[in-house]
Structures are given as C-alpha cells and as structure tokens.
Amino acid sequence: MEDVYSRARGVRVAIFDVDGVLTDGGLYYSDSGEETKVFDVRDGHGMKVLQSTGVELAIITSRKSGCVARRAGNLGIELLFQGVENKLETFVALAARLGLEPAQCAYMGDDWIDLPVLTRCGFAVSVPEAPAVVRSRVHYVTAAGGGRGAVREACELIMHAQGTFDARLAAFLA
Amino acid sequence: MEDVYSRARGVRVAIFDVDGVLTDGGLYYSDSGEETKVFDVRDGHGMKVLQSTGVELAIITSRKSGCVARRAGNLGIELLFQGVENKLETFVALAARLGLEPAQCAYMGDDWIDLPVLTRCGFAVSVPEAPAVVRSRVHYVTAAGGGRGAVREACELIMHAQGTFDARLAAFLA
Amino acid sequence: MEDVYSRARGVRVAIFDVDGVLTDGGLYYSDSGEETKVFDVRDGHGMKVLQSTGVELAIITSRKSGCVARRAGNLGIELLFQGVENKLETFVALAARLGLEPAQCAYMGDDWIDLPVLTRCGFAVSVPEAPAVVRSRVHYVTAAGGGRGAVREACELIMHAQGTFDARLAAFLA
Amino acid sequence: MEDVYSRARGVRVAIFDVDGVLTDGGLYYSDSGEETKVFDVRDGHGMKVLQSTGVELAIITSRKSGCVARRAGNLGIELLFQGVENKLETFVALAARLGLEPAQCAYMGDDWIDLPVLTRCGFAVSVPEAPAVVRSRVHYVTAAGGGRGAVREACELIMHAQGTFDARLAAFLA
C-alpha cells in the first residue's frame, strides 16, 4: 500500500469511466428506447468532498447518454467527455489543458478499452468485477464493486493519502 | 445490546434518511430526465406497524424528488422534509414541534451529512454499507442492508424494546 | 422433507403473493408516478409448466398495479385478486369457488399479512428474506430468494411430489 | 477442461438466448406497459471482440421486445431471431444458412426450452442460476452469473481456445 498512497498523494485530477465504475455495468434498455443508468449516492458524496479539497473531477466515456450529463451536472463536473473513441487522446489533451503531468492524474476504468490510459496515468484504479487482465495492470483494485462504493473508496483513499480526509470529516462533525 | 434496547425504549419518533437507508443508494437516471428510486415492501410494512403502536414516522433528506413524496404518501407519513441543506436544524425544529427531547428521537442515516443528527439523537442507527466513520458513531448498525430490510429491522427492534411487537404480531395471527 | 412432499402432493391450486415472492420486494417509483416491478423469467417458466400439469395458478395481493395484471396475463393466470384487504377472506372464497379444501391449496407469502392464509392452507411456503416469525410458521422455506427463483423452486417441488416433473422435462428433451 | 477447449476451438457462430443469459432473468414491467431489460456493458465488449475475430454472433429468444432489437443493433448483431416458438428449428435453419455443422455452433441458454438446442450444438454453455437439469446437460457452466459477466466469460473462453485472445488484447495495450 506504500506505493498506492505515494501515487495517490500526487493526484490533482481524478478521472472516471462511467459504465462499470460509476455504475455496476448494467445497461437498462426499455422497449420505447429509453436508457437508464444506476449511480450510487455515496459515490457522489465522496466525489463532491474530494472536489472540495481542490482535486479536479472528470469523466471520460466511450458511450453517450443524457443520464450521464445529468449526473455530471448534479455533481458539478464540467470536465465531461462522452462518445470518446480514443480515450488516450482525450486523456492526454485533458492533462495538457489542466497543465498536469500524467503522474498527477488518477484514472479509474474497468475494461480493455481503458488499458491505454490505465497504463499511462499516475494512479490507475479498477474494480473487482474487471477482467483479470485489467486488474493485473492497475495500481489499486477497490474492495467495493463498481456502482456500489468503488468510486467512494477511491476518493477516500486519495484524501487519506493527501491528508485532507480528517479535516473534511471534522467539518461534518462540528 | 442492553444499551441499544434501553435507547430504543424511549423512542417517540423514528426519522429516516432516504438514499442508502430507505433505498440501497441506487440513483436511477433515465436519458429523458426521469429519476427512480427502489423502496422495499417489507420496510414499508414495518414502518406502518411501528406507526400503529403510536411512534411517529418522519423523513429528512437533502435530495428532493417526487418519488419520495409518493412513497411517504403511501405510508401515511406527513412529516416529510425534502431538499434539506442542514439536517440538524430540521431535526431540532421537528423535535421541538413534536414536543420531544432529542433522547426521544431515533434517526437512521448512512453518510457524513447525517453525522450531526446521528451524534445528537437518542437512538442512532446506520446500515452495513455506511462508511466506517459513520458506523463507528451510531448506537446500532443493522444486519440487513439499506433498501433491503434495514428499516424493517430497526422498526422491529424498537417494537421489541417497547414491548409492542408481540401484541401487533398476534393481531395478524388472529 | 417427508411432510413437505406429502403436503405438496395434494396441491390443486398454487396461490402466490406478489411483492417479495414473485419479486424481490423492490418497489420502483419514478418521479413521474410510474411504478415498476421486476419479475423473473425462470419463475414464469416454472409456473407455466406447473399449470400444464393441471394445477391451477392464482395471485392474491394487497397492493394494486397494472404491471401485475400484465404479468398475470403473460402467464395465463385468470385467478388474479389485487387490492385485497383481507387475504383470508379471498383465500376462503377462492377455495370454495374451485371446490377445493384448504388442504388442497398451496400459498406462498412473505410477511405478517400473509400469516392468516399461511397458517390455514395445506402447503405454506415462504422465502429466505421473510421475517423469522413468518418463516417459522410455514411448511417450507425456499433456498432461492423471492424474485430470484423462489417461485420456480416451489413449482418444481410440487411437480416432484406429484410425480409430474420427469414427464414434463422429457417433453422438452424430445 | 480439455473437452471444453476442444469444443470451443471449432466454434464459428456463438448463439445467445436473452433472458437469464444476456440478462439476469429480471423482467421489469411498468404500470404503463413498458418493459425493460438490463444488459451488461462488459458482456457487450466481449461479444464485439469475439466478433472481430471472425466468429459470428446470433440471438435466438422466445420472447419479443424492442429493447432486445436495440441491444442487438448496438452490438452489430444482424442474426436476431425473436418470438421463436421452436428454438431447434431456428437453430437448424441458422446453421444451414451459415453453411455450418452443429459442431461449429456454440449455444448459451438457461432453461428447459433451450435443451433441444443445448443437447445438439457443438458447444453448449449455461449459467450458474440455470436449473440443475440444464446445467447437467451442457459442456460448460460459467462462473459468472447471467447478465453479470457470463457471456463475457464464454466469449473469452472461445478466444482463448482459438488462440485469438492474446492478439486482441495486445491491440488494446499498444
């Protein structure tokens, strides 16, 4: 865990994939053509608290849907990239735009398409449901499942590593 | 458990958070902007039976949605407070309105935002999915998960502590 | 299990509660007022095969919703009783209408409201998620969860007890 | 596993049932008559990668719904057969149309209605939730559940057996 904390310490932006990470990977399709995704309320709280410590939040996803835009809006995430075919290109451009090195970027993904970013970012995180070839190539695999606290766990880990967790919690206990 | 029963014995109002407590924390977002929550039929039955013993029911939530109003209506809960930014203020005002001391109020919550109330109410309950910093600060953590019987378990515990469980059950067995 | 098989052998009608039995108890409420329930495809198949052996199927539920009517239609169940306040009355009337003794009726339920029927029918079945006071008063608790195969398990058990299982299966293997 | 790999090696078309295989068997019915199914994002990725290796994909289902057509469209599956009463007939016709022997066809199903095809195809796969009488008649039962990675597992197994897995993965790691 020493390496994990050391990597998490330098994170200035936390970037998330959507399906399988912010959700459990379920794609709800209705007969009338409506698509639904299930997000997690505690994941959202963790993201907002992390954001309040000065770490930027971003979302990069290869799919595209209105519900992701709505969730991002909810959480105050302006760095939203949907319908991305080449995640690595978007990742590199985003880091440049924020004036950050890859080592300062955390990325959380769960499938093969995430590997180019996971193998280049400073802190690569995945979920227990990800294929073994993905899990074996990241720095940290969460104990909680995707859409079931994995993102919350990653956010808290970054705050613990950066020493911001206790002060944030204290504000709620005041 | 002695302390738990002793605390549950004095409860005159049982107050519930929504997401993560009355639900498993899942936020269903559709592309057309519709939001859905999943409640539990057995939780609802437990709440209604507890209510029939004279314990008041209330809901305090920081989010706001039509489905919560509908569920509250279903269960005959008039003390519904949605879109609450400061839960402690609402809690204090509610206790005053009911003429109750904090010690007579049970509160069930699952995240940091619930801590100010959880650390002041007479009987603080949380769920197994709550963060450790929350679970370590309540009087009782349910065995059942949020949205999967946690509320039912809390309601039955209060009835057992108050000696009302057996008579209520007997009415169904008549 | 001897008593269980002996009871299942005499069953001429299998009556099911809805929420918690044909579903996992989840009540999906949308902001626009739409309610959704989740049924199980394998439960449905088990019900249809049991029906084909000459055992009648019926549904008795205290709630009322369009999706239950649709599911019943799907499965060819005409004996559908929704919005029932007194399940025992409906049960007694149904048995009389079918010319059956209570001993010839199986009933599957999961909560206190089901106890009056569960304690009087010939073969009482419940699910693992039911409260202990219910589980302790039935003849059989399924291994599979409500909405996750519990009904399928009960249907197959009845067919095994009645000696109709093997012939039905053989028809699919032909 | 030797027999399993040997069977998977010859597969030229992978045919999938829908409910219980591409989903966890949940049938979401709303009061307004809308039906929803939940697919898995990682299953979809596995199907697309398998397809890219030259193995055809097909869907055969006895039910009929718009959401399956949409999911098939998403995945570029043109061989979609819905509302099929006799799966064996459709299977035989499909194999003939593709100029394949049954031994070159994989079929993945989860219930009695799938048995005629499962007992005749070259590589029969089922899911852990399937009834024992189905599981005992197939060549391979996935570790992952239906709608929770079972299809992904089957697709990867075929690619491993055919020696196409490593090259495909390498393309994502480039």
mmCIF file with all atom_site columns, C-alpha atoms in Angstrom, chain C residues 27-156:
data_model
loop_
_atom_site.group_PDB
_atom_site.id
_atom_site.type_symbol
_atom_site.label_atom_id
_atom_site.label_alt_id
_atom_site.label_comp_id
_atom_site.label_asym_id
_atom_site.label_entity_id
_atom_site.label_seq_id
_atom_site.pdbx_PDB_ins_code
_atom_site.Cartn_x
_atom_site.Cartn_y
_atom_site.Cartn_z
_atom_site.occupancy
_atom_site.B_iso_or_equiv
_atom_site.pdbx_formal_charge
_atom_site.auth_seq_id
_atom_site.auth_comp_id
_atom_site.auth_asym_id
_atom_site.auth_atom_id
_atom_site.pdbx_PDB_model_num
ATOM 1   C CA . LEU C 1 27  ? -40.878 -1.115  -5.342  1.00 0.00 ? 27  LEU C CA 1
ATOM 2   C CA . TYR C 1 28  ? -39.555 1.047   -8.176  1.00 0.00 ? 28  TYR C CA 1
ATOM 3   C CA . TYR C 1 29  ? -41.108 4.532   -8.011  1.00 0.00 ? 29  TYR C CA 1
ATOM 4   C CA . SER C 1 30  ? -40.321 7.116   -10.640 1.00 0.00 ? 30  SER C CA 1
ATOM 5   C CA . ASP C 1 31  ? -40.704 10.855  -10.217 1.00 0.00 ? 31  ASP C CA 1
ATOM 6   C CA . SER C 1 32  ? -43.499 10.935  -12.761 1.00 0.00 ? 32  SER C CA 1
ATOM 7   C CA . GLY C 1 33  ? -45.536 8.459   -10.712 1.00 0.00 ? 33  GLY C CA 1
ATOM 8   C CA . GLU C 1 34  ? -44.758 5.296   -12.657 1.00 0.00 ? 34  GLU C CA 1
ATOM 9   C CA . GLU C 1 35  ? -44.372 2.089   -10.651 1.00 0.00 ? 35  GLU C CA 1
ATOM 10  C CA . THR C 1 36  ? -42.291 -0.853  -11.868 1.00 0.00 ? 36  THR C CA 1
ATOM 11  C CA . LYS C 1 37  ? -41.874 -4.380  -10.570 1.00 0.00 ? 37  LYS C CA 1
ATOM 12  C CA . VAL C 1 38  ? -39.224 -6.939  -11.509 1.00 0.00 ? 38  VAL C CA 1
ATOM 13  C CA . PHE C 1 39  ? -40.373 -10.471 -12.242 1.00 0.00 ? 39  PHE C CA 1
ATOM 14  C CA . ASP C 1 40  ? -38.164 -13.464 -13.009 1.00 0.00 ? 40  ASP C CA 1
ATOM 15  C CA . VAL C 1 41  ? -38.205 -15.264 -16.335 1.00 0.00 ? 41  VAL C CA 1
ATOM 16  C CA . ARG C 1 42  ? -37.419 -18.682 -14.823 1.00 0.00 ? 42  ARG C CA 1
ATOM 17  C CA . ASP C 1 43  ? -40.166 -18.310 -12.198 1.00 0.00 ? 43  ASP C CA 1
ATOM 18  C CA . GLY C 1 44  ? -42.583 -17.700 -15.053 1.00 0.00 ? 44  GLY C CA 1
ATOM 19  C CA . HIS C 1 45  ? -41.498 -20.807 -16.863 1.00 0.00 ? 45  HIS C CA 1
ATOM 20  C CA . GLY C 1 46  ? -41.946 -22.924 -13.746 1.00 0.00 ? 46  GLY C CA 1
ATOM 21  C CA . MET C 1 47  ? -45.459 -21.559 -13.241 1.00 0.00 ? 47  MET C CA 1
ATOM 22  C CA . LYS C 1 48  ? -46.462 -22.322 -16.804 1.00 0.00 ? 48  LYS C CA 1
ATOM 23  C CA . VAL C 1 49  ? -45.130 -25.885 -16.625 1.00 0.00 ? 49  VAL C CA 1
ATOM 24  C CA . LEU C 1 50  ? -46.894 -26.487 -13.296 1.00 0.00 ? 50  LEU C CA 1
ATOM 25  C CA . GLN C 1 51  ? -50.108 -25.115 -14.818 1.00 0.00 ? 51  GLN C CA 1
ATOM 26  C CA . SER C 1 52  ? -49.755 -27.534 -17.728 1.00 0.00 ? 52  SER C CA 1
ATOM 27  C CA . THR C 1 53  ? -49.861 -30.439 -15.260 1.00 0.00 ? 53  THR C CA 1
ATOM 28  C CA . GLY C 1 54  ? -53.354 -29.395 -14.215 1.00 0.00 ? 54  GLY C CA 1
ATOM 29  C CA . VAL C 1 55  ? -52.526 -27.407 -11.079 1.00 0.00 ? 55  VAL C CA 1
ATOM 30  C CA . GLU C 1 56  ? -54.366 -24.051 -11.078 1.00 0.00 ? 56  GLU C CA 1
ATOM 31  C CA . LEU C 1 57  ? -52.430 -20.816 -10.509 1.00 0.00 ? 57  LEU C CA 1
ATOM 32  C CA . ALA C 1 58  ? -53.702 -17.772 -8.630  1.00 0.00 ? 58  ALA C CA 1
ATOM 33  C CA . ILE C 1 59  ? -52.379 -14.458 -7.344  1.00 0.00 ? 59  ILE C CA 1
ATOM 34  C CA . ILE C 1 60  ? -53.610 -12.634 -4.229  1.00 0.00 ? 60  ILE C CA 1
ATOM 35  C CA . THR C 1 61  ? -52.040 -9.271  -3.352  1.00 0.00 ? 61  THR C CA 1
ATOM 36  C CA . SER C 1 62  ? -52.930 -6.378  -1.102  1.00 0.00 ? 62  SER C CA 1
ATOM 37  C CA . ARG C 1 63  ? -51.379 -3.834  -3.456  1.00 0.00 ? 63  ARG C CA 1
ATOM 38  C CA . LYS C 1 64  ? -52.735 -2.994  -6.898  1.00 0.00 ? 64  LYS C CA 1
ATOM 39  C CA . SER C 1 65  ? -50.814 -2.204  -10.058 1.00 0.00 ? 65  SER C CA 1
ATOM 40  C CA . GLY C 1 66  ? -51.052 -2.539  -13.786 1.00 0.00 ? 66  GLY C CA 1
ATOM 41  C CA . CYS C 1 67  ? -47.800 -4.425  -14.080 1.00 0.00 ? 67  CYS C CA 1
ATOM 42  C CA . VAL C 1 68  ? -49.152 -7.326  -12.040 1.00 0.00 ? 68  VAL C CA 1
ATOM 43  C CA . ALA C 1 69  ? -52.159 -7.595  -14.332 1.00 0.00 ? 69  ALA C CA 1
ATOM 44  C CA . ARG C 1 70  ? -49.796 -7.660  -17.285 1.00 0.00 ? 70  ARG C CA 1
ATOM 45  C CA . ARG C 1 71  ? -47.556 -10.323 -15.772 1.00 0.00 ? 71  ARG C CA 1
ATOM 46  C CA . ALA C 1 72  ? -50.605 -12.451 -14.887 1.00 0.00 ? 72  ALA C CA 1
ATOM 47  C CA . GLY C 1 73  ? -51.849 -12.097 -18.469 1.00 0.00 ? 73  GLY C CA 1
ATOM 48  C CA . ASN C 1 74  ? -48.441 -13.197 -19.747 1.00 0.00 ? 74  ASN C CA 1
ATOM 49  C CA . LEU C 1 75  ? -48.630 -16.335 -17.677 1.00 0.00 ? 75  LEU C CA 1
ATOM 50  C CA . GLY C 1 76  ? -52.254 -17.106 -18.456 1.00 0.00 ? 76  GLY C CA 1
ATOM 51  C CA . ILE C 1 77  ? -53.352 -16.589 -14.848 1.00 0.00 ? 77  ILE C CA 1
ATOM 52  C CA . GLU C 1 78  ? -57.016 -15.612 -14.680 1.00 0.00 ? 78  GLU C CA 1
ATOM 53  C CA . LEU C 1 79  ? -57.407 -16.001 -10.928 1.00 0.00 ? 79  LEU C CA 1
ATOM 54  C CA . LEU C 1 80  ? -55.929 -12.591 -10.103 1.00 0.00 ? 80  LEU C CA 1
ATOM 55  C CA . PHE C 1 81  ? -57.017 -10.765 -6.959  1.00 0.00 ? 81  PHE C CA 1
ATOM 56  C CA . GLN C 1 82  ? -55.461 -7.332  -6.406  1.00 0.00 ? 82  GLN C CA 1
ATOM 57  C CA . GLY C 1 83  ? -56.093 -4.681  -3.752  1.00 0.00 ? 83  GLY C CA 1
ATOM 58  C CA . VAL C 1 84  ? -57.153 -7.383  -1.294  1.00 0.00 ? 84  VAL C CA 1
ATOM 59  C CA . GLU C 1 85  ? -57.500 -6.081  2.268   1.00 0.00 ? 85  GLU C CA 1
ATOM 60  C CA . ASN C 1 86  ? -58.372 -9.390  3.867   1.00 0.00 ? 86  ASN C CA 1
ATOM 61  C CA . LYS C 1 87  ? -56.366 -12.155 2.231   1.00 0.00 ? 87  LYS C CA 1
ATOM 62  C CA . LEU C 1 88  ? -58.025 -14.887 4.293   1.00 0.00 ? 88  LEU C CA 1
ATOM 63  C CA . GLU C 1 89  ? -61.487 -13.974 3.027   1.00 0.00 ? 89  GLU C CA 1
ATOM 64  C CA . THR C 1 90  ? -60.265 -14.009 -0.557  1.00 0.00 ? 90  THR C CA 1
ATOM 65  C CA . PHE C 1 91  ? -58.475 -17.301 0.024   1.00 0.00 ? 91  PHE C CA 1
ATOM 66  C CA . VAL C 1 92  ? -61.559 -18.961 1.511   1.00 0.00 ? 92  VAL C CA 1
ATOM 67  C CA . ALA C 1 93  ? -63.784 -17.675 -1.298  1.00 0.00 ? 93  ALA C CA 1
ATOM 68  C CA . LEU C 1 94  ? -61.307 -18.822 -3.937  1.00 0.00 ? 94  LEU C CA 1
ATOM 69  C CA . ALA C 1 95  ? -61.052 -22.331 -2.485  1.00 0.00 ? 95  ALA C CA 1
ATOM 70  C CA . ALA C 1 96  ? -64.856 -22.564 -2.361  1.00 0.00 ? 96  ALA C CA 1
ATOM 71  C CA . ARG C 1 97  ? -65.175 -21.331 -5.956  1.00 0.00 ? 97  ARG C CA 1
ATOM 72  C CA . LEU C 1 98  ? -62.710 -24.016 -7.087  1.00 0.00 ? 98  LEU C CA 1
ATOM 73  C CA . GLY C 1 99  ? -64.465 -26.641 -4.956  1.00 0.00 ? 99  GLY C CA 1
ATOM 74  C CA . LEU C 1 100 ? -61.277 -27.293 -3.002  1.00 0.00 ? 100 LEU C CA 1
ATOM 75  C CA . GLU C 1 101 ? -60.432 -27.887 0.640   1.00 0.00 ? 101 GLU C CA 1
ATOM 76  C CA . PRO C 1 102 ? -57.752 -25.665 2.231   1.00 0.00 ? 102 PRO C CA 1
ATOM 77  C CA . ALA C 1 103 ? -55.536 -28.757 2.329   1.00 0.00 ? 103 ALA C CA 1
ATOM 78  C CA . GLN C 1 104 ? -55.517 -28.739 -1.472  1.00 0.00 ? 104 GLN C CA 1
ATOM 79  C CA . CYS C 1 105 ? -54.270 -25.157 -1.659  1.00 0.00 ? 105 CYS C CA 1
ATOM 80  C CA . ALA C 1 106 ? -50.632 -24.035 -1.619  1.00 0.00 ? 106 ALA C CA 1
ATOM 81  C CA . TYR C 1 107 ? -49.951 -20.434 -0.634  1.00 0.00 ? 107 TYR C CA 1
ATOM 82  C CA . MET C 1 108 ? -46.654 -18.595 -0.890  1.00 0.00 ? 108 MET C CA 1
ATOM 83  C CA . GLY C 1 109 ? -46.208 -15.364 1.076   1.00 0.00 ? 109 GLY C CA 1
ATOM 84  C CA . ASP C 1 110 ? -43.506 -13.377 2.827   1.00 0.00 ? 110 ASP C CA 1
ATOM 85  C CA . ASP C 1 111 ? -44.940 -11.109 5.519   1.00 0.00 ? 111 ASP C CA 1
ATOM 86  C CA . TRP C 1 112 ? -47.251 -10.749 8.506   1.00 0.00 ? 112 TRP C CA 1
ATOM 87  C CA . ILE C 1 113 ? -50.246 -10.003 6.309   1.00 0.00 ? 113 ILE C CA 1
ATOM 88  C CA . ASP C 1 114 ? -49.851 -13.473 4.792   1.00 0.00 ? 114 ASP C CA 1
ATOM 89  C CA . LEU C 1 115 ? -49.937 -15.306 8.118   1.00 0.00 ? 115 LEU C CA 1
ATOM 90  C CA . PRO C 1 116 ? -53.715 -15.908 8.293   1.00 0.00 ? 116 PRO C CA 1
ATOM 91  C CA . VAL C 1 117 ? -53.557 -17.772 4.965   1.00 0.00 ? 117 VAL C CA 1
ATOM 92  C CA . LEU C 1 118 ? -50.175 -19.397 5.553   1.00 0.00 ? 118 LEU C CA 1
ATOM 93  C CA . THR C 1 119 ? -51.382 -20.915 8.827   1.00 0.00 ? 119 THR C CA 1
ATOM 94  C CA . ARG C 1 120 ? -54.538 -22.354 7.247   1.00 0.00 ? 120 ARG C CA 1
ATOM 95  C CA . CYS C 1 121 ? -53.564 -23.588 3.780   1.00 0.00 ? 121 CYS C CA 1
ATOM 96  C CA . GLY C 1 122 ? -52.415 -27.123 3.055   1.00 0.00 ? 122 GLY C CA 1
ATOM 97  C CA . PHE C 1 123 ? -48.943 -26.214 1.878   1.00 0.00 ? 123 PHE C CA 1
ATOM 98  C CA . ALA C 1 124 ? -47.449 -22.953 3.164   1.00 0.00 ? 124 ALA C CA 1
ATOM 99  C CA . VAL C 1 125 ? -44.249 -21.706 1.522   1.00 0.00 ? 125 VAL C CA 1
ATOM 100 C CA . SER C 1 126 ? -42.101 -18.658 2.215   1.00 0.00 ? 126 SER C CA 1
ATOM 101 C CA . VAL C 1 127 ? -38.793 -17.127 1.140   1.00 0.00 ? 127 VAL C CA 1
ATOM 102 C CA . PRO C 1 128 ? -35.448 -16.720 2.940   1.00 0.00 ? 128 PRO C CA 1
ATOM 103 C CA . GLU C 1 129 ? -35.911 -12.923 3.198   1.00 0.00 ? 129 GLU C CA 1
ATOM 104 C CA . ALA C 1 130 ? -39.190 -13.246 5.111   1.00 0.00 ? 130 ALA C CA 1
ATOM 105 C CA . PRO C 1 131 ? -39.184 -12.283 8.810   1.00 0.00 ? 131 PRO C CA 1
ATOM 106 C CA . ALA C 1 132 ? -38.377 -15.142 11.186  1.00 0.00 ? 132 ALA C CA 1
ATOM 107 C CA . VAL C 1 133 ? -41.907 -15.109 12.593  1.00 0.00 ? 133 VAL C CA 1
ATOM 108 C CA . VAL C 1 134 ? -43.186 -15.930 9.128   1.00 0.00 ? 134 VAL C CA 1
ATOM 109 C CA . ARG C 1 135 ? -40.508 -18.478 8.225   1.00 0.00 ? 135 ARG C CA 1
ATOM 110 C CA . SER C 1 136 ? -41.104 -20.355 11.463  1.00 0.00 ? 136 SER C CA 1
ATOM 111 C CA . ARG C 1 137 ? -44.803 -20.789 10.646  1.00 0.00 ? 137 ARG C CA 1
ATOM 112 C CA . VAL C 1 138 ? -44.623 -22.277 7.129   1.00 0.00 ? 138 VAL C CA 1
ATOM 113 C CA . HIS C 1 139 ? -44.030 -25.825 5.900   1.00 0.00 ? 139 HIS C CA 1
ATOM 114 C CA . TYR C 1 140 ? -41.219 -24.923 3.523   1.00 0.00 ? 140 TYR C CA 1
ATOM 115 C CA . VAL C 1 141 ? -38.789 -22.023 3.045   1.00 0.00 ? 141 VAL C CA 1
ATOM 116 C CA . THR C 1 142 ? -37.213 -21.911 -0.402  1.00 0.00 ? 142 THR C CA 1
ATOM 117 C CA . ALA C 1 143 ? -33.445 -21.785 -0.817  1.00 0.00 ? 143 ALA C CA 1
ATOM 118 C CA . ALA C 1 144 ? -33.800 -19.295 -3.682  1.00 0.00 ? 144 ALA C CA 1
ATOM 119 C CA . GLY C 1 145 ? -34.762 -15.699 -2.915  1.00 0.00 ? 145 GLY C CA 1
ATOM 120 C CA . GLY C 1 146 ? -38.058 -14.010 -3.769  1.00 0.00 ? 146 GLY C CA 1
ATOM 121 C CA . GLY C 1 147 ? -37.996 -12.829 -7.373  1.00 0.00 ? 147 GLY C CA 1
ATOM 122 C CA . ARG C 1 148 ? -34.811 -14.882 -7.815  1.00 0.00 ? 148 ARG C CA 1
ATOM 123 C CA . GLY C 1 149 ? -36.136 -18.386 -8.307  1.00 0.00 ? 149 GLY C CA 1
ATOM 124 C CA . ALA C 1 150 ? -38.191 -18.952 -5.135  1.00 0.00 ? 150 ALA C CA 1
ATOM 125 C CA . VAL C 1 151 ? -41.387 -19.477 -7.115  1.00 0.00 ? 151 VAL C CA 1
ATOM 126 C CA . ARG C 1 152 ? -39.619 -21.741 -9.604  1.00 0.00 ? 152 ARG C CA 1
ATOM 127 C CA . GLU C 1 153 ? -38.312 -23.852 -6.722  1.00 0.00 ? 153 GLU C CA 1
ATOM 128 C CA . ALA C 1 154 ? -41.800 -24.194 -5.222  1.00 0.00 ? 154 ALA C CA 1
ATOM 129 C CA . CYS C 1 155 ? -43.332 -25.125 -8.582  1.00 0.00 ? 155 CYS C CA 1
ATOM 130 C CA . GLU C 1 156 ? -40.692 -27.788 -9.220  1.00 0.00 ? 156 GLU C CA 1
#
